[in-house]
PDB file of C-alpha atoms in Angstrom:
ATOM      1  CA  UNK N  89     -10.802  51.568 -11.177  1.00 62.00           C
ATOM      2  CA  UNK N  90      -8.376  50.674 -13.957  1.00 65.00           C
ATOM      3  CA  UNK N  91      -5.435  51.773 -11.812  1.00 66.00           C
ATOM      4  CA  UNK N  92      -6.504  49.462  -8.963  1.00 64.00           C
ATOM      5  CA  UNK N  93      -6.797  46.556 -11.408  1.00 56.00           C
ATOM      6  CA  UNK N  94      -3.262  47.211 -12.716  1.00 54.00           C
ATOM      7  CA  UNK N  95      -1.841  47.373  -9.191  1.00 61.00           C
ATOM      8  CA  UNK N  96      -3.608  44.169  -8.120  1.00 58.00           C
ATOM      9  CA  UNK N  97      -2.455  42.382 -11.276  1.00 59.00           C
ATOM     10  CA  UNK N  98       1.140  43.437 -10.647  1.00 57.00           C
ATOM     11  CA  UNK N  99       0.977  42.231  -7.032  1.00 54.00           C
ATOM     12  CA  UNK N 100      -0.483  38.887  -8.116  1.00 58.00           C
ATOM     13  CA  UNK N 101       2.331  38.329 -10.611  1.00 57.00           C
ATOM     14  CA  UNK N 102       5.033  39.278  -8.098  1.00 53.00           C
ATOM     15  CA  UNK N 103       3.495  37.094  -5.370  1.00 54.00           C
ATOM     16  CA  UNK N 104       3.423  34.015  -7.623  1.00 51.00           C
ATOM     17  CA  UNK N 105       7.164  34.237  -8.231  1.00 50.00           C
ATOM     18  CA  UNK N 106       7.873  33.677  -4.518  1.00 52.00           C
ATOM     19  CA  UNK N 107       5.756  30.553  -4.078  1.00 56.00           C
ATOM     20  CA  UNK N 108       6.401  26.941  -4.866  1.00 58.00           C
ATOM     21  CA  UNK N 109       6.964  26.045  -8.489  1.00 67.00           C
ATOM     22  CA  UNK N 110       4.100  24.537 -10.438  1.00 75.00           C
ATOM     23  CA  UNK N 111       3.135  21.002  -9.417  1.00 81.00           C
ATOM     24  CA  UNK N 112       5.190  18.321 -11.175  1.00 84.00           C
ATOM     25  CA  UNK N 113       3.251  15.089 -11.911  1.00 89.00           C
ATOM     26  CA  UNK N 114       4.679  11.829 -10.537  1.00 89.00           C
ATOM     27  CA  UNK N 115       5.362  10.383 -13.996  1.00 90.00           C
ATOM     28  CA  UNK N 116       7.374  13.463 -15.011  1.00 93.00           C
ATOM     29  CA  UNK N 117       9.352  13.359 -11.753  1.00 91.00           C
ATOM     30  CA  UNK N 118      10.113   9.691 -12.371  1.00 91.00           C
ATOM     31  CA  UNK N 119      11.381  10.362 -15.888  1.00 92.00           C
ATOM     32  CA  UNK N 120      13.579  13.245 -14.706  1.00 93.00           C
ATOM     33  CA  UNK N 121      15.041  11.283 -11.759  1.00 94.00           C
ATOM     34  CA  UNK N 122      17.812   8.715 -11.898  1.00 94.00           C
ATOM     35  CA  UNK N 123      16.473   6.784  -8.895  1.00 95.00           C
ATOM     36  CA  UNK N 124      12.833   6.154  -7.965  1.00 95.00           C
ATOM     37  CA  UNK N 125      12.105   4.238  -4.769  1.00 95.00           C
ATOM     38  CA  UNK N 126       9.214   3.153  -2.637  1.00 96.00           C
ATOM     39  CA  UNK N 127      10.548   3.648   0.874  1.00 96.00           C
ATOM     40  CA  UNK N 128       9.359   3.843   4.434  1.00 96.00           C
ATOM     41  CA  UNK N 129      10.536   6.704   6.621  1.00 95.00           C
ATOM     42  CA  UNK N 130      11.985   5.057   9.730  1.00 94.00           C
ATOM     43  CA  UNK N 131      13.024   8.270  11.426  1.00 93.00           C
ATOM     44  CA  UNK N 132      13.291  11.942  10.658  1.00 91.00           C
ATOM     45  CA  UNK N 133      14.770  14.753  12.658  1.00 91.00           C
ATOM     46  CA  UNK N 134      15.916  18.296  12.198  1.00 88.00           C
ATOM     47  CA  UNK N 135      18.312  20.549  14.035  1.00 91.00           C
ATOM     48  CA  UNK N 136      18.558  24.323  13.834  1.00 88.00           C
ATOM     49  CA  UNK N 137      21.772  25.519  12.192  1.00 89.00           C
ATOM     50  CA  UNK N 138      20.978  29.233  12.176  1.00 89.00           C
ATOM     51  CA  UNK N 139      17.881  31.409  12.022  1.00 87.00           C
ATOM     52  CA  UNK N 140      17.162  30.591   8.364  1.00 86.00           C
ATOM     53  CA  UNK N 141      18.391  27.010   7.894  1.00 89.00           C
ATOM     54  CA  UNK N 142      17.774  23.696   9.663  1.00 89.00           C
ATOM     55  CA  UNK N 143      19.703  20.491   9.002  1.00 88.00           C
ATOM     56  CA  UNK N 144      17.533  17.436   8.370  1.00 90.00           C
ATOM     57  CA  UNK N 145      18.302  13.738   8.593  1.00 93.00           C
ATOM     58  CA  UNK N 146      15.931  11.190   7.103  1.00 92.00           C
ATOM     59  CA  UNK N 147      16.401   7.434   7.484  1.00 94.00           C
ATOM     60  CA  UNK N 148      14.656   5.407   4.767  1.00 95.00           C
ATOM     61  CA  UNK N 149      14.001   1.691   4.538  1.00 96.00           C
ATOM     62  CA  UNK N 150      13.849   0.831   0.837  1.00 96.00           C
ATOM     63  CA  UNK N 151      10.813  -1.339   0.032  1.00 96.00           C
ATOM     64  CA  UNK N 152      11.009  -1.377  -3.793  1.00 95.00           C
ATOM     65  CA  UNK N 153      13.313   0.021  -6.439  1.00 94.00           C
ATOM     66  CA  UNK N 154      11.290   1.265  -9.403  1.00 94.00           C
ATOM     67  CA  UNK N 155      14.194   2.869 -11.288  1.00 93.00           C
ATOM     68  CA  UNK N 156      17.965   2.879 -10.845  1.00 92.00           C
ATOM     69  CA  UNK N 157      21.151   3.260 -12.898  1.00 90.00           C
ATOM     70  CA  UNK N 158      22.727  -0.090 -13.737  1.00 88.00           C
ATOM     71  CA  UNK N 159      26.077   0.887 -12.260  1.00 83.00           C
ATOM     72  CA  UNK N 160      24.719   1.651  -8.774  1.00 86.00           C
ATOM     73  CA  UNK N 161      23.610  -0.751  -6.073  1.00 89.00           C
ATOM     74  CA  UNK N 162      20.891   0.749  -3.878  1.00 91.00           C
ATOM     75  CA  UNK N 163      21.234  -0.227  -0.192  1.00 92.00           C
ATOM     76  CA  UNK N 164      18.224  -1.412   1.823  1.00 95.00           C
ATOM     77  CA  UNK N 165      18.653   1.504   4.235  1.00 96.00           C
ATOM     78  CA  UNK N 166      19.479   5.068   3.143  1.00 93.00           C
ATOM     79  CA  UNK N 167      20.363   8.080   5.291  1.00 93.00           C
ATOM     80  CA  UNK N 168      19.598  11.371   3.574  1.00 92.00           C
ATOM     81  CA  UNK N 169      20.945  14.676   4.876  1.00 90.00           C
ATOM     82  CA  UNK N 170      19.654  17.941   3.463  1.00 89.00           C
ATOM     83  CA  UNK N 171      18.864  21.539   4.359  1.00 87.00           C
ATOM     84  CA  UNK N 172      15.461  22.831   5.396  1.00 88.00           C
ATOM     85  CA  UNK N 173      14.294  26.414   5.043  1.00 86.00           C
ATOM     86  CA  UNK N 174      11.354  26.616   7.482  1.00 83.00           C
ATOM     87  CA  UNK N 175      10.499  30.299   6.994  1.00 80.00           C
ATOM     88  CA  UNK N 176      11.354  30.562   3.315  1.00 74.00           C
ATOM     89  CA  UNK N 177       9.005  31.284   0.446  1.00 70.00           C
ATOM     90  CA  UNK N 178      11.454  29.828  -2.059  1.00 68.00           C
ATOM     91  CA  UNK N 179      11.076  26.418  -3.657  1.00 70.00           C
ATOM     92  CA  UNK N 180      12.902  24.579  -0.869  1.00 77.00           C
ATOM     93  CA  UNK N 181      11.813  22.007   1.687  1.00 78.00           C
ATOM     94  CA  UNK N 182      10.417  23.496   4.865  1.00 82.00           C
ATOM     95  CA  UNK N 183       9.871  20.441   7.100  1.00 83.00           C
ATOM     96  CA  UNK N 184      10.993  16.839   7.392  1.00 85.00           C
ATOM     97  CA  UNK N 185       8.636  13.997   6.595  1.00 87.00           C
ATOM     98  CA  UNK N 186       6.582  12.196   9.218  1.00 91.00           C
ATOM     99  CA  UNK N 187       6.941   8.399   9.364  1.00 92.00           C
ATOM    100  CA  UNK N 188       5.115   6.664   6.530  1.00 93.00           C
ATOM    101  CA  UNK N 189       5.502   5.161   3.073  1.00 96.00           C
ATOM    102  CA  UNK N 190       6.592   7.425   0.218  1.00 95.00           C
ATOM    103  CA  UNK N 191       7.772   7.550  -3.357  1.00 96.00           C
ATOM    104  CA  UNK N 192      11.304   8.976  -3.279  1.00 95.00           C
ATOM    105  CA  UNK N 193      12.818  10.718  -6.313  1.00 95.00           C
ATOM    106  CA  UNK N 194      16.602  11.076  -6.283  1.00 94.00           C
ATOM    107  CA  UNK N 195      19.496  11.870  -8.558  1.00 93.00           C
ATOM    108  CA  UNK N 196      23.005  10.476  -8.221  1.00 91.00           C
ATOM    109  CA  UNK N 197      26.248  12.414  -8.251  1.00 88.00           C
ATOM    110  CA  UNK N 198      29.446  10.453  -8.856  1.00 83.00           C
ATOM    111  CA  UNK N 199      32.612  11.656  -7.184  1.00 82.00           C
ATOM    112  CA  UNK N 200      35.643  10.139  -8.876  1.00 80.00           C
ATOM    113  CA  UNK N 201      38.570   9.887  -6.520  1.00 76.00           C
ATOM    114  CA  UNK N 202      40.419   6.736  -5.673  1.00 74.00           C
ATOM    115  CA  UNK N 203      38.777   3.451  -6.526  1.00 74.00           C
ATOM    116  CA  UNK N 204      35.914   2.800  -5.875  1.00 78.00           C
ATOM    117  CA  UNK N 205      33.955   5.858  -6.954  1.00 76.00           C
ATOM    118  CA  UNK N 206      31.715   7.546  -4.412  1.00 81.00           C
ATOM    119  CA  UNK N 207      27.994   7.900  -5.189  1.00 85.00           C
ATOM    120  CA  UNK N 208      25.979  10.625  -3.464  1.00 87.00           C
ATOM    121  CA  UNK N 209      22.186  10.669  -3.533  1.00 90.00           C
ATOM    122  CA  UNK N 210      20.718  14.132  -4.142  1.00 91.00           C
ATOM    123  CA  UNK N 211      17.085  15.157  -3.804  1.00 90.00           C
ATOM    124  CA  UNK N 212      15.096  15.754  -6.976  1.00 91.00           C
ATOM    125  CA  UNK N 213      14.901  19.454  -7.894  1.00 89.00           C
ATOM    126  CA  UNK N 214      12.743  21.285  -6.885  1.00 87.00           C
ATOM    127  CA  UNK N 215      13.187  19.670  -3.466  1.00 85.00           C
ATOM    128  CA  UNK N 216       9.559  19.811  -2.260  1.00 87.00           C
ATOM    129  CA  UNK N 217       8.712  17.314  -5.035  1.00 89.00           C
ATOM    130  CA  UNK N 218      11.370  14.761  -3.980  1.00 90.00           C
ATOM    131  CA  UNK N 219       8.774  12.863  -1.955  1.00 93.00           C
ATOM    132  CA  UNK N 220       5.169  11.858  -2.560  1.00 93.00           C
ATOM    133  CA  UNK N 221       2.868   9.793  -0.381  1.00 94.00           C
ATOM    134  CA  UNK N 222       2.693   6.221  -1.604  1.00 94.00           C
ATOM    135  CA  UNK N 223      -0.442   4.515  -2.847  1.00 93.00           C
ATOM    136  CA  UNK N 224      -0.911   1.381  -4.935  1.00 93.00           C
ATOM    137  CA  UNK N 225      -2.634   3.100  -7.875  1.00 93.00           C
ATOM    138  CA  UNK N 226       0.191   5.614  -8.331  1.00 92.00           C
ATOM    139  CA  UNK N 227       2.765   2.825  -8.108  1.00 91.00           C
ATOM    140  CA  UNK N 228       1.083   1.004 -11.001  1.00 91.00           C
ATOM    141  CA  UNK N 229       1.029   4.214 -13.059  1.00 89.00           C
ATOM    142  CA  UNK N 230       4.711   4.868 -12.310  1.00 90.00           C
ATOM    143  CA  UNK N 231       5.737   1.327 -13.278  1.00 89.00           C
ATOM    144  CA  UNK N 232       3.915   1.691 -16.596  1.00 87.00           C
ATOM    145  CA  UNK N 233       5.542   5.067 -17.322  1.00 85.00           C
ATOM    146  CA  UNK N 234       9.041   3.731 -16.670  1.00 81.00           C
TER     147      UNK N 234
END
């Protein structure tokens, strides 16, 4: 009996390491992100690249900017391109978003070449927590935490 318990405990621990990371609350995501938006998904599509990866394109219409760096101007429309891992058990995105209103958590990477600098929006890490369905109550909580 004890041996079965040890084996089941080991399997439970190993299985947890292949799932999504622990849930990250919205307020913590907002503090760890450089950009927090309320945006509407205008269109989303994905295309198979190979048997493990799909390429995704998401077109967002920015409704509100809750947080942004002072040096960056956020456009009203943003195209995001990122990889999907549909059959993966890692902490990666598996599907694109359906149309709707979402909180979007992004970070900004600056590429310094010739003037002007290039700003690239990157999804919050871990990627599955880059988006959260919008609701008014959560927006009020996020505004207070920022």
